[in-house]
Short mmCIF file of C-alpha atoms and ligand atoms in Angstrom, two decimals:
data_model
loop_
_atom_site.label_atom_id
_atom_site.label_comp_id
_atom_site.label_asym_id
_atom_site.label_seq_id
_atom_site.Cartn_x
_atom_site.Cartn_y
_atom_site.Cartn_z
CA MET A 1 24.88 2.91 -15.18
CA THR A 2 23.49 2.76 -11.65
CA LYS A 3 21.73 -0.35 -10.41
CA TYR A 4 20.27 -1.58 -7.11
CA VAL A 5 21.19 -5.03 -6.02
CA ILE A 6 18.76 -6.50 -3.52
CA GLN A 7 19.07 -9.68 -1.64
CA GLY A 8 15.42 -10.41 -0.76
CA GLY A 9 13.53 -12.58 1.70
CA SER A 10 14.19 -10.83 5.02
CA PRO A 11 11.56 -8.95 7.14
CA LEU A 12 11.98 -5.23 7.67
CA PHE A 13 12.32 -3.86 11.23
CA GLY A 14 13.11 -0.34 12.50
CA GLU A 15 12.16 3.29 11.86
CA VAL A 16 11.90 5.40 8.73
CA ASN A 17 11.65 9.13 8.55
CA ILE A 18 9.36 10.39 5.73
CA SER A 19 10.62 13.34 3.55
CA GLY A 20 8.69 16.34 2.29
CA ALA A 21 6.04 15.56 -0.39
CA LYS A 22 7.47 15.45 -3.94
CA ASN A 23 4.26 16.57 -5.64
CA ALA A 24 3.87 19.49 -3.30
CA ALA A 25 7.48 20.53 -3.68
CA VAL A 26 7.44 20.46 -7.49
CA ALA A 27 4.47 22.94 -7.35
CA ILE A 28 5.60 25.11 -4.41
CA ILE A 29 9.07 25.73 -5.87
CA PRO A 30 7.55 27.11 -9.18
CA ALA A 31 5.03 29.01 -7.10
CA ALA A 32 7.92 30.88 -5.44
CA LEU A 33 8.35 32.60 -8.77
CA MET A 34 5.27 34.58 -7.83
CA VAL A 35 6.78 35.92 -4.64
CA ASP A 36 8.34 39.38 -4.52
CA GLY A 37 10.91 38.77 -1.77
CA VAL A 38 12.64 35.81 -0.13
CA CYS A 39 10.65 32.69 0.58
CA ARG A 40 12.18 30.15 2.83
CA ILE A 41 10.98 26.63 2.16
CA GLU A 42 11.57 23.84 4.68
CA ASN A 43 11.24 20.06 4.54
CA VAL A 44 12.24 20.12 0.84
CA PRO A 45 12.90 16.50 -0.29
CA GLN A 46 16.39 15.82 -1.69
CA ILE A 47 15.30 14.28 -5.01
CA SER A 48 16.27 14.82 -8.61
CA ASP A 49 12.92 16.34 -9.58
CA VAL A 50 13.42 19.11 -6.95
CA THR A 51 16.93 19.72 -8.18
CA LEU A 52 15.64 20.21 -11.68
CA CYS A 53 12.94 22.64 -10.53
CA LEU A 54 15.42 24.70 -8.71
CA LYS A 55 17.76 24.77 -11.75
CA ILE A 56 14.92 26.02 -13.88
CA LEU A 57 14.17 28.80 -11.45
CA GLU A 58 17.86 29.72 -11.30
CA GLN A 59 18.00 30.07 -15.03
CA LEU A 60 15.04 32.42 -14.95
CA GLY A 61 17.00 34.67 -12.63
CA ALA A 62 16.04 33.39 -9.15
CA ASN A 63 18.57 33.64 -6.36
CA ILE A 64 18.66 30.33 -4.56
CA ARG A 65 20.52 29.58 -1.30
CA ALA A 66 20.57 26.15 0.36
CA VAL A 67 20.35 26.81 4.00
CA ASN A 68 20.70 23.13 4.96
CA ARG A 69 19.87 19.75 3.43
CA HIS A 70 16.15 20.33 3.46
CA THR A 71 15.71 24.11 3.53
CA VAL A 72 16.18 26.53 0.65
CA GLU A 73 15.67 30.31 0.38
CA ILE A 74 14.39 31.38 -3.07
CA ASP A 75 14.40 35.13 -4.04
CA CYS A 76 12.47 35.82 -7.20
CA THR A 77 12.50 39.55 -6.86
CA HIS A 78 14.63 40.02 -9.97
CA ILE A 79 13.34 37.48 -12.58
CA ARG A 80 15.13 38.05 -15.92
CA SER A 81 13.01 35.95 -18.25
CA THR A 82 9.65 34.30 -18.62
CA ARG A 83 10.95 31.73 -21.06
CA THR A 84 12.16 28.44 -19.63
CA SER A 85 15.04 26.36 -21.06
CA TYR A 86 13.84 23.56 -23.31
CA GLU A 87 16.54 21.26 -22.07
CA LEU A 88 15.48 21.40 -18.44
CA ALA A 89 11.75 21.88 -18.66
CA ARG A 90 11.06 19.05 -21.05
CA LYS A 91 12.51 16.59 -18.45
CA ILE A 92 9.86 17.12 -15.85
CA ARG A 93 6.14 16.86 -16.18
CA ALA A 94 5.61 19.37 -13.36
CA SER A 95 7.23 22.11 -15.47
CA TYR A 96 3.60 22.96 -16.47
CA TYR A 97 3.37 24.81 -13.12
CA LEU A 98 5.76 27.32 -14.46
CA ILE A 99 3.02 28.51 -16.79
CA GLY A 100 0.51 29.28 -14.00
CA ALA A 101 3.17 30.88 -11.86
CA LEU A 102 4.76 33.09 -14.64
CA LEU A 103 1.50 34.07 -16.23
CA GLY A 104 -0.03 34.89 -12.88
CA ARG A 105 2.83 37.27 -11.88
CA PHE A 106 4.07 38.60 -15.25
CA GLY A 107 1.16 38.12 -17.50
CA GLN A 108 3.28 36.00 -19.85
CA ALA A 109 5.01 32.57 -19.95
CA GLU A 110 6.93 30.48 -22.53
CA VAL A 111 7.35 26.95 -21.27
CA ALA A 112 8.69 23.93 -23.16
CA MET A 113 6.19 21.10 -23.42
CA PRO A 114 7.31 18.22 -21.12
CA GLY A 115 9.22 15.39 -22.74
CA GLY A 116 7.30 13.21 -25.23
CA CYS A 117 4.14 15.08 -24.38
CA ASN A 118 1.55 16.62 -26.53
CA PHE A 119 -2.01 17.70 -25.98
CA GLY A 120 -3.41 14.52 -27.52
CA VAL A 121 -1.39 11.97 -25.47
CA ARG A 122 -0.83 13.82 -22.21
CA PRO A 123 -3.62 16.28 -22.10
CA ILE A 124 -3.21 19.67 -20.40
CA ASP A 125 -6.49 20.87 -21.96
CA GLN A 126 -7.97 21.65 -18.54
CA HIS A 127 -5.00 23.85 -17.64
CA VAL A 128 -5.36 25.69 -20.88
CA LYS A 129 -9.08 26.05 -20.48
CA GLY A 130 -8.49 27.68 -17.04
CA PHE A 131 -5.87 30.08 -18.37
CA THR A 132 -8.06 31.13 -21.33
CA THR A 133 -11.08 31.53 -19.10
CA LEU A 134 -8.92 33.90 -17.01
CA GLY A 135 -8.29 35.92 -20.10
CA ALA A 136 -4.99 34.49 -21.46
CA LYS A 137 -4.17 33.63 -24.99
CA VAL A 138 -2.47 30.24 -25.22
CA VAL A 139 -0.73 28.78 -28.30
CA VAL A 140 1.74 25.97 -28.85
CA GLU A 141 4.52 26.79 -31.20
CA GLY A 142 7.98 25.37 -31.71
CA GLY A 143 7.70 22.92 -28.91
CA PHE A 144 6.81 25.72 -26.42
CA ILE A 145 3.48 26.65 -24.76
CA HIS A 146 3.18 30.47 -25.17
CA ALA A 147 0.71 32.07 -22.79
CA SER A 148 0.05 35.80 -22.62
CA THR A 149 -2.37 38.47 -21.51
CA GLU A 150 -3.22 41.70 -23.22
CA ASN A 151 -2.61 44.10 -20.31
CA GLY A 152 -0.31 41.99 -18.15
CA ARG A 153 -2.99 40.83 -15.70
CA LEU A 154 -5.46 37.98 -15.75
CA LYS A 155 -9.12 38.52 -14.81
CA GLY A 156 -10.86 36.38 -12.22
CA ALA A 157 -13.58 34.08 -13.59
CA ASN A 158 -15.57 30.86 -12.82
CA ILE A 159 -13.96 27.65 -14.04
CA TYR A 160 -15.62 24.25 -14.06
CA LEU A 161 -13.09 21.44 -14.64
CA ASP A 162 -14.29 18.69 -16.95
CA VAL A 163 -11.98 16.14 -15.28
CA VAL A 164 -10.68 16.14 -11.78
CA SER A 165 -7.05 17.09 -12.39
CA VAL A 166 -4.44 17.76 -9.71
CA GLY A 167 -2.14 19.67 -12.07
CA ALA A 168 -4.92 21.84 -13.59
CA THR A 169 -6.34 22.62 -10.09
CA MET A 170 -2.91 23.82 -8.82
CA ASN A 171 -1.99 25.65 -12.02
CA ILE A 172 -5.17 27.57 -12.26
CA MET A 173 -4.96 28.38 -8.57
CA MET A 174 -1.50 29.81 -9.07
CA ALA A 175 -2.57 31.82 -12.14
CA ALA A 176 -5.61 33.20 -10.27
CA VAL A 177 -3.82 34.39 -7.14
CA MET A 178 -2.82 37.73 -8.65
CA ALA A 179 -5.74 38.06 -11.17
CA GLU A 180 -8.01 40.99 -10.91
CA GLY A 181 -11.19 40.07 -8.88
CA ASN A 182 -12.47 36.71 -7.86
CA THR A 183 -12.01 33.18 -9.33
CA VAL A 184 -13.97 30.03 -8.47
CA ILE A 185 -12.58 26.62 -9.45
CA GLU A 186 -15.26 23.93 -9.44
CA ASN A 187 -14.83 20.17 -9.61
CA ALA A 188 -11.32 20.87 -8.16
CA ALA A 189 -8.99 18.04 -7.09
CA LYS A 190 -8.60 17.57 -3.27
CA GLU A 191 -5.20 16.00 -2.84
CA PRO A 192 -3.22 16.97 0.25
CA HIS A 193 -0.62 18.74 -2.01
CA ILE A 194 -3.35 21.04 -3.27
CA VAL A 195 -4.11 22.24 0.28
CA ASP A 196 -0.31 22.56 0.79
CA LEU A 197 0.13 24.78 -2.20
CA ALA A 198 -2.81 26.91 -1.14
CA ASN A 199 -1.37 27.23 2.40
CA PHE A 200 1.99 28.15 0.96
CA LEU A 201 0.42 30.90 -1.26
CA ASN A 202 -1.70 32.19 1.64
CA SER A 203 1.26 32.35 3.87
CA MET A 204 2.84 34.60 1.20
CA GLY A 205 -0.22 36.85 1.08
CA ALA A 206 -2.69 35.13 -1.28
CA ASN A 207 -6.38 34.77 -0.48
CA ILE A 208 -7.47 31.22 -1.26
CA ARG A 209 -10.40 29.46 0.47
CA GLY A 210 -11.76 25.93 0.01
CA ALA A 211 -8.67 24.07 -1.02
CA GLY A 212 -9.21 20.37 -0.10
CA THR A 213 -12.92 20.66 -1.16
CA ASP A 214 -14.19 20.59 -4.73
CA THR A 215 -14.83 24.35 -4.82
CA ILE A 216 -11.86 26.73 -4.40
CA LYS A 217 -12.37 30.40 -4.17
CA ILE A 218 -9.62 32.89 -4.82
CA GLN A 219 -9.68 36.56 -4.33
CA GLY A 220 -6.98 38.26 -6.39
CA VAL A 221 -4.29 40.20 -4.57
CA ASP A 222 -1.74 42.68 -5.99
CA ARG A 223 1.41 40.96 -4.82
CA LEU A 224 2.87 38.15 -2.76
CA ARG A 225 5.55 38.94 -0.24
CA GLY A 226 8.30 36.70 1.27
CA GLY A 227 7.76 34.37 4.18
CA SER A 228 8.54 30.96 5.55
CA TYR A 229 6.85 27.63 4.85
CA ALA A 230 7.33 23.86 5.53
CA ILE A 231 6.19 21.26 3.00
CA ILE A 232 3.95 18.48 4.21
CA PRO A 233 5.27 14.86 4.52
CA ASP A 234 5.06 12.65 1.44
CA GLN A 235 1.93 10.48 1.59
CA ILE A 236 3.14 8.21 -1.26
CA GLU A 237 6.70 7.75 0.15
CA ALA A 238 5.13 6.73 3.54
CA GLY A 239 2.64 4.40 1.74
CA THR A 240 5.60 2.86 -0.17
CA TYR A 241 7.42 1.88 3.02
CA MET A 242 4.07 0.57 4.49
CA ALA A 243 3.72 -1.57 1.41
CA ALA A 244 7.27 -2.73 1.66
CA VAL A 245 6.79 -4.06 5.25
CA ALA A 246 3.43 -5.58 4.20
CA ALA A 247 5.38 -7.59 1.48
CA THR A 248 8.36 -8.58 3.58
CA GLY A 249 6.67 -8.94 6.98
CA GLY A 250 8.26 -7.41 10.06
CA GLN A 251 7.44 -4.11 11.93
CA ILE A 252 8.36 -0.58 11.16
CA LEU A 253 7.60 2.78 12.59
CA VAL A 254 6.78 5.34 9.87
CA LYS A 255 7.70 8.81 11.24
CA ASN A 256 6.92 12.43 10.30
CA ILE A 257 3.61 11.85 8.55
CA ILE A 258 0.09 13.16 8.73
CA PRO A 259 -1.91 9.96 9.57
CA LYS A 260 -5.19 11.37 8.13
CA HIS A 261 -3.42 11.55 4.65
CA MET A 262 -2.62 7.78 4.98
CA ASP A 263 -6.23 6.66 5.67
CA CYS A 264 -6.98 5.48 2.12
CA ILE A 265 -3.84 3.34 2.12
CA THR A 266 -4.03 2.24 5.73
CA ALA A 267 -7.59 0.90 5.19
CA LYS A 268 -6.55 -1.27 2.27
CA LEU A 269 -3.50 -2.66 4.05
CA VAL A 270 -5.63 -3.49 7.06
CA GLU A 271 -8.04 -5.32 4.81
CA MET A 272 -5.03 -7.37 3.63
CA GLY A 273 -4.12 -8.44 7.10
CA VAL A 274 -1.58 -5.77 7.96
CA GLU A 275 -1.72 -4.19 11.46
CA VAL A 276 -1.52 -0.46 11.64
CA GLU A 277 -1.36 1.54 14.90
CA GLU A 278 -1.89 5.28 14.55
CA HIS A 279 -0.13 7.83 16.73
CA GLU A 280 0.08 11.59 16.45
CA ASP A 281 2.61 11.81 13.56
CA THR A 282 3.70 8.24 13.18
CA LEU A 283 2.26 4.92 12.11
CA LEU A 284 3.47 1.51 13.51
CA VAL A 285 3.04 -0.98 10.71
CA ARG A 286 3.30 -4.72 11.39
CA ARG A 287 2.71 -7.88 9.41
CA ASN A 288 2.98 -11.32 10.95
CA ALA A 289 0.05 -13.11 9.47
CA PRO A 290 -0.34 -14.21 5.77
CA LEU A 291 -1.53 -11.57 3.38
CA GLN A 292 -5.11 -11.69 2.20
CA LYS A 293 -6.50 -10.78 -1.23
CA ALA A 294 -8.11 -7.35 -1.77
CA ASN A 295 -9.68 -5.42 -4.64
CA VAL A 296 -8.25 -2.05 -5.25
CA LYS A 297 -9.56 0.72 -7.49
CA THR A 298 -7.62 4.00 -7.88
CA LEU A 299 -9.47 7.27 -7.54
CA PRO A 300 -8.73 10.96 -6.91
CA TYR A 301 -8.20 11.81 -3.22
CA PRO A 302 -9.55 10.67 -0.78
CA GLY A 303 -9.79 7.49 -2.87
CA PHE A 304 -6.87 5.03 -3.21
CA PRO A 305 -4.04 6.92 -4.94
CA THR A 306 -2.98 5.91 -8.44
CA ASP A 307 0.62 6.58 -7.30
CA MET A 308 0.40 3.64 -4.91
CA GLN A 309 -1.13 1.33 -7.53
CA PRO A 310 2.15 -0.36 -8.66
CA GLN A 311 3.38 -0.83 -5.04
CA ILE A 312 0.10 -2.35 -3.81
CA THR A 313 -0.03 -4.71 -6.82
CA ALA A 314 3.48 -5.90 -5.97
CA VAL A 315 2.22 -6.71 -2.39
CA LEU A 316 -0.97 -8.45 -3.80
CA CYS A 317 1.25 -10.74 -5.74
CA LEU A 318 2.02 -12.42 -2.49
CA ALA A 319 -1.53 -12.50 -1.00
CA GLN A 320 -3.68 -15.55 -0.59
CA GLY A 321 -6.38 -15.61 -3.35
CA THR A 322 -7.12 -13.56 -6.46
CA SER A 323 -7.17 -9.73 -6.26
CA LEU A 324 -8.61 -7.25 -8.75
CA VAL A 325 -6.73 -3.90 -9.28
CA THR A 326 -8.50 -1.26 -11.31
CA GLU A 327 -6.60 1.82 -12.57
CA SER A 328 -9.09 4.52 -13.22
CA VAL A 329 -6.92 7.62 -13.29
CA TRP A 330 -4.19 6.91 -15.97
CA ASN A 331 -4.51 4.82 -19.15
CA ASN A 332 -1.21 3.19 -19.24
CA ARG A 333 0.13 2.36 -15.78
CA TYR A 334 0.74 -1.37 -15.92
CA ARG A 335 3.94 -1.33 -17.82
CA TYR A 336 5.86 -2.72 -14.81
CA VAL A 337 3.73 -5.87 -14.69
CA ASP A 338 5.94 -7.81 -17.12
CA GLU A 339 8.90 -7.27 -14.81
CA LEU A 340 6.92 -8.67 -11.87
CA LYS A 341 6.01 -11.69 -13.98
CA ARG A 342 9.77 -12.27 -14.57
CA MET A 343 9.98 -12.67 -10.78
CA GLY A 344 7.19 -15.33 -10.77
CA ALA A 345 4.16 -13.17 -10.31
CA SER A 346 0.81 -14.18 -11.86
CA ILE A 347 -0.87 -11.12 -13.20
CA GLN A 348 -3.20 -10.68 -16.15
CA VAL A 349 -3.88 -7.21 -17.48
CA ASP A 350 -6.92 -6.36 -19.47
CA ASP A 351 -7.17 -2.71 -20.26
CA LYS A 352 -7.58 -0.90 -16.90
CA THR A 353 -7.82 -4.02 -14.74
CA ALA A 354 -5.17 -6.33 -13.45
CA VAL A 355 -6.12 -9.79 -12.10
CA VAL A 356 -3.50 -10.73 -9.60
CA GLU A 357 -3.34 -14.36 -8.44
CA GLY A 358 -1.29 -14.62 -5.30
CA VAL A 359 1.78 -16.86 -5.46
CA ASP A 360 3.70 -18.52 -2.60
CA HIS A 361 6.82 -16.49 -3.34
CA LEU A 362 8.60 -14.35 -5.87
CA THR A 363 12.16 -15.09 -7.10
CA GLY A 364 14.91 -12.60 -7.55
CA ALA A 365 15.73 -11.61 -11.15
CA PRO A 366 17.27 -8.82 -13.24
CA ILE A 367 14.43 -6.29 -13.67
CA GLN A 368 14.14 -2.74 -15.00
CA ALA A 369 12.18 0.24 -13.70
CA CYS A 370 10.08 2.11 -16.30
CA ASP A 371 8.99 5.00 -14.13
CA LEU A 372 9.05 6.26 -10.58
CA ARG A 373 6.28 4.23 -8.84
CA ALA A 374 6.92 1.20 -11.09
CA GLY A 375 10.46 1.36 -9.78
CA ALA A 376 9.25 1.50 -6.24
CA ALA A 377 7.06 -1.60 -6.84
CA LEU A 378 10.06 -3.57 -8.12
CA VAL A 379 12.02 -2.61 -5.03
CA ILE A 380 9.21 -3.89 -2.86
CA ALA A 381 8.95 -7.13 -4.91
CA ALA A 382 12.73 -7.62 -4.76
CA LEU A 383 12.83 -7.05 -0.94
CA ALA A 384 10.28 -9.85 -0.55
CA ALA A 385 11.56 -12.19 -3.22
CA LYS A 386 13.81 -15.23 -2.58
CA GLY A 387 17.31 -14.61 -3.92
CA GLU A 388 18.96 -11.73 -5.62
CA SER A 389 17.49 -9.01 -7.85
CA GLU A 390 19.26 -6.41 -9.92
CA ILE A 391 17.14 -3.32 -10.70
CA SER A 392 18.24 -1.11 -13.53
CA CYS A 393 17.01 2.40 -14.53
CA VAL A 394 16.91 3.37 -10.87
CA GLN A 395 17.27 7.05 -11.80
CA TYR A 396 13.48 6.99 -12.17
CA ILE A 397 13.22 5.97 -8.56
CA GLU A 398 15.56 8.75 -7.49
CA ARG A 399 13.28 11.32 -9.04
CA GLY A 400 10.92 10.93 -6.19
CA TYR A 401 12.41 8.89 -3.22
CA GLU A 402 15.00 10.61 -1.03
CA ASP A 403 17.83 8.28 -0.05
CA ILE A 404 15.74 5.12 -0.61
CA VAL A 405 18.76 2.93 -0.31
CA GLY A 406 19.93 4.46 3.01
CA LYS A 407 16.39 4.37 4.44
CA LEU A 408 15.87 0.71 3.52
CA ARG A 409 19.23 -0.33 4.84
CA ALA A 410 18.32 1.31 8.15
CA LEU A 411 15.36 -1.07 8.16
CA GLY A 412 17.64 -4.09 7.68
CA ALA A 413 17.30 -4.53 3.98
CA ASN A 414 20.14 -6.02 2.13
CA ILE A 415 20.32 -3.39 -0.79
CA ARG A 416 23.48 -1.93 -2.44
CA VAL A 417 24.15 0.40 -5.20
CA VAL A 418 26.41 -0.73 -8.05
CA GLU A 419 27.84 1.45 -10.77
CA GLU A 420 28.52 -0.38 -14.05
CA PRO A 421 30.02 0.90 -17.32
CA GLY A 422 27.48 2.60 -19.58
CA GLU A 423 25.30 5.71 -19.43
CA ASN A 424 22.09 6.00 -17.43
CA GLU A 425 19.21 6.17 -19.92
CA GLU A 426 17.81 9.65 -20.35
CA LEU A 427 14.59 9.81 -18.31
CA GLU A 428 11.26 10.00 -20.05
CA ALA A 429 8.93 12.40 -18.30
CA HIS A 430 6.05 9.84 -18.46
CA ILE A 431 3.38 10.72 -15.98
CA GLY A 432 5.64 11.93 -13.22
C1 EPZ B 501 -0.27 14.50 -10.73
O1 EPZ B 501 -0.16 14.46 -12.14
C2 EPZ B 501 0.93 13.83 -10.13
N1 EPZ B 501 2.13 14.54 -10.61
C3 EPZ B 501 0.98 12.36 -10.59
O2 EPZ B 501 2.01 11.81 -9.76
C4 EPZ B 501 -0.37 11.68 -10.11
O3 EPZ B 501 -0.35 10.39 -10.67
C5 EPZ B 501 -1.55 12.45 -10.69
O4 EPZ B 501 -1.48 13.87 -10.32
C6 EPZ B 501 -2.89 11.86 -10.24
O5 EPZ B 501 -2.91 11.91 -8.80
C7 EPZ B 501 2.50 15.59 -10.02
O6 EPZ B 501 1.92 16.15 -9.10
C8 EPZ B 501 3.75 16.30 -10.65
P1 EPZ B 501 -3.88 14.89 -13.35
P2 EPZ B 501 -1.08 15.33 -13.08
O7 EPZ B 501 -3.96 16.14 -14.01
O8 EPZ B 501 -1.43 16.57 -12.30
C9 EPZ B 501 -6.48 13.69 -17.17
C10 EPZ B 501 3.89 10.39 -9.36
O9 EPZ B 501 4.03 9.21 -9.35
N2 EPZ B 501 -6.24 15.09 -17.58
O10 EPZ B 501 -4.56 14.79 -11.98
O11 EPZ B 501 -0.51 15.53 -14.35
C11 EPZ B 501 -5.19 12.92 -17.26
O12 EPZ B 501 -4.92 12.42 -18.57
C12 EPZ B 501 3.09 11.16 -10.36
O13 EPZ B 501 4.27 11.08 -8.40
C13 EPZ B 501 -6.96 15.59 -18.62
O14 EPZ B 501 -7.72 14.86 -19.32
O15 EPZ B 501 -2.33 14.44 -13.15
C14 EPZ B 501 -5.42 11.83 -16.20
O16 EPZ B 501 -6.08 10.79 -16.75
C15 EPZ B 501 2.72 10.26 -11.54
N3 EPZ B 501 -6.83 16.84 -19.01
C16 EPZ B 501 -6.29 12.48 -15.16
O17 EPZ B 501 -6.82 13.66 -15.76
C17 EPZ B 501 -6.03 17.72 -18.35
O18 EPZ B 501 -5.80 18.86 -18.65
C18 EPZ B 501 -5.58 13.00 -13.88
O19 EPZ B 501 -4.46 13.74 -14.26
C19 EPZ B 501 -5.29 17.21 -17.29
C20 EPZ B 501 -5.43 15.81 -16.82
#
């Protein structure tokens, strides 16, 4: 069993290099399935979710070559199967992108439902609505989603999403790229990784316009050819390091980012008394003064990201005054709060709102991560806390943060990895 042991209470100083965006990578890698030829993908983050995606593609017949630590070449010219392995696909929520990619290129897909997920609890109804509007038949049988077309090709159509969904927008976009005729997705999500996926597909020969706005127009093409593409930097990884220095105090240079993507996070941290200096592809983040309370409401991009909600809540635990955090994207994203309370935080959760009363300090404790961003929040709290914390279930954190231990150490954090007897718990896919 792997744990992180953190001796908290010291400010962070130094530089951190941000990796490629997880939520772009886990869509772009499945999208490579649509390409007839070799695609070279650069700035691929080294995280376990990416390893899983690559394994799934390999099982389907893709030829994958690691060029270096952050570059892969994927050749999907000779795909053998359109049925994914249950064992692998169920472990990762993003496996739903395999449906759009396989259906778009081959007119059929059989993909295992992600772990613990069903249409009622973790809806993918908007994905399904998109596929059926494009002419596919979609049924769930034996734990698999079966999607098929009558003549092997989808037909372009107008699709209005009932909820703003990142996954549905990207999945429908993939499915429509090789459909016959034109598709319009309305009420589309606008996250940076949606633009990134569209840019990737366009660089392979697709014709997508409007990604990053709420109307995306896709003109179907016959095939995608090989090419080269670099994934954007991870907005949430960058935001997590910014939150960490906000909590501990100190000064760090966050490198290899797109500052515009950070605006929604920067604005909130500035409101809390953090100083942020913007440069071309870096942010200098400094906190010397006491933290101030702030109210935070998560919203689809360009609003404050739900994937930063646990981390900002950890910081608000140490702010002067009472803050209100409202989670408006997911139903159940406060499961980490009990762990923060074990460290001395004062937080009351009522449905979608957390009332956070700032305390003078947190105290190190044994704590357990329950998902990726919850884990990141606990790391932040432990870095700022007085004394030692021992974080278990860190495999959740490693799904989405490349070398978090090495990067924090380079900032002066006292963090080490310990291996103890016992198995790492099998990951639940949750909302990752
Ligand atoms: C993506 O999940 C991200 N995951 C999540 O990041 C992120 O929290 C989420 O977008 C919101 O930004 C990946 O990109 C792999 P949604 P996704 O569809 O696409 C409802 C992280 O920490 N909904 O935008 O699955 C849904 O229940 C992870 O990196 C429907 O009702 O999220 C939710 O309330 C966690 N029907 C809301 O929409 C649908 O068909 C937004 O979900 C689909 C979604």
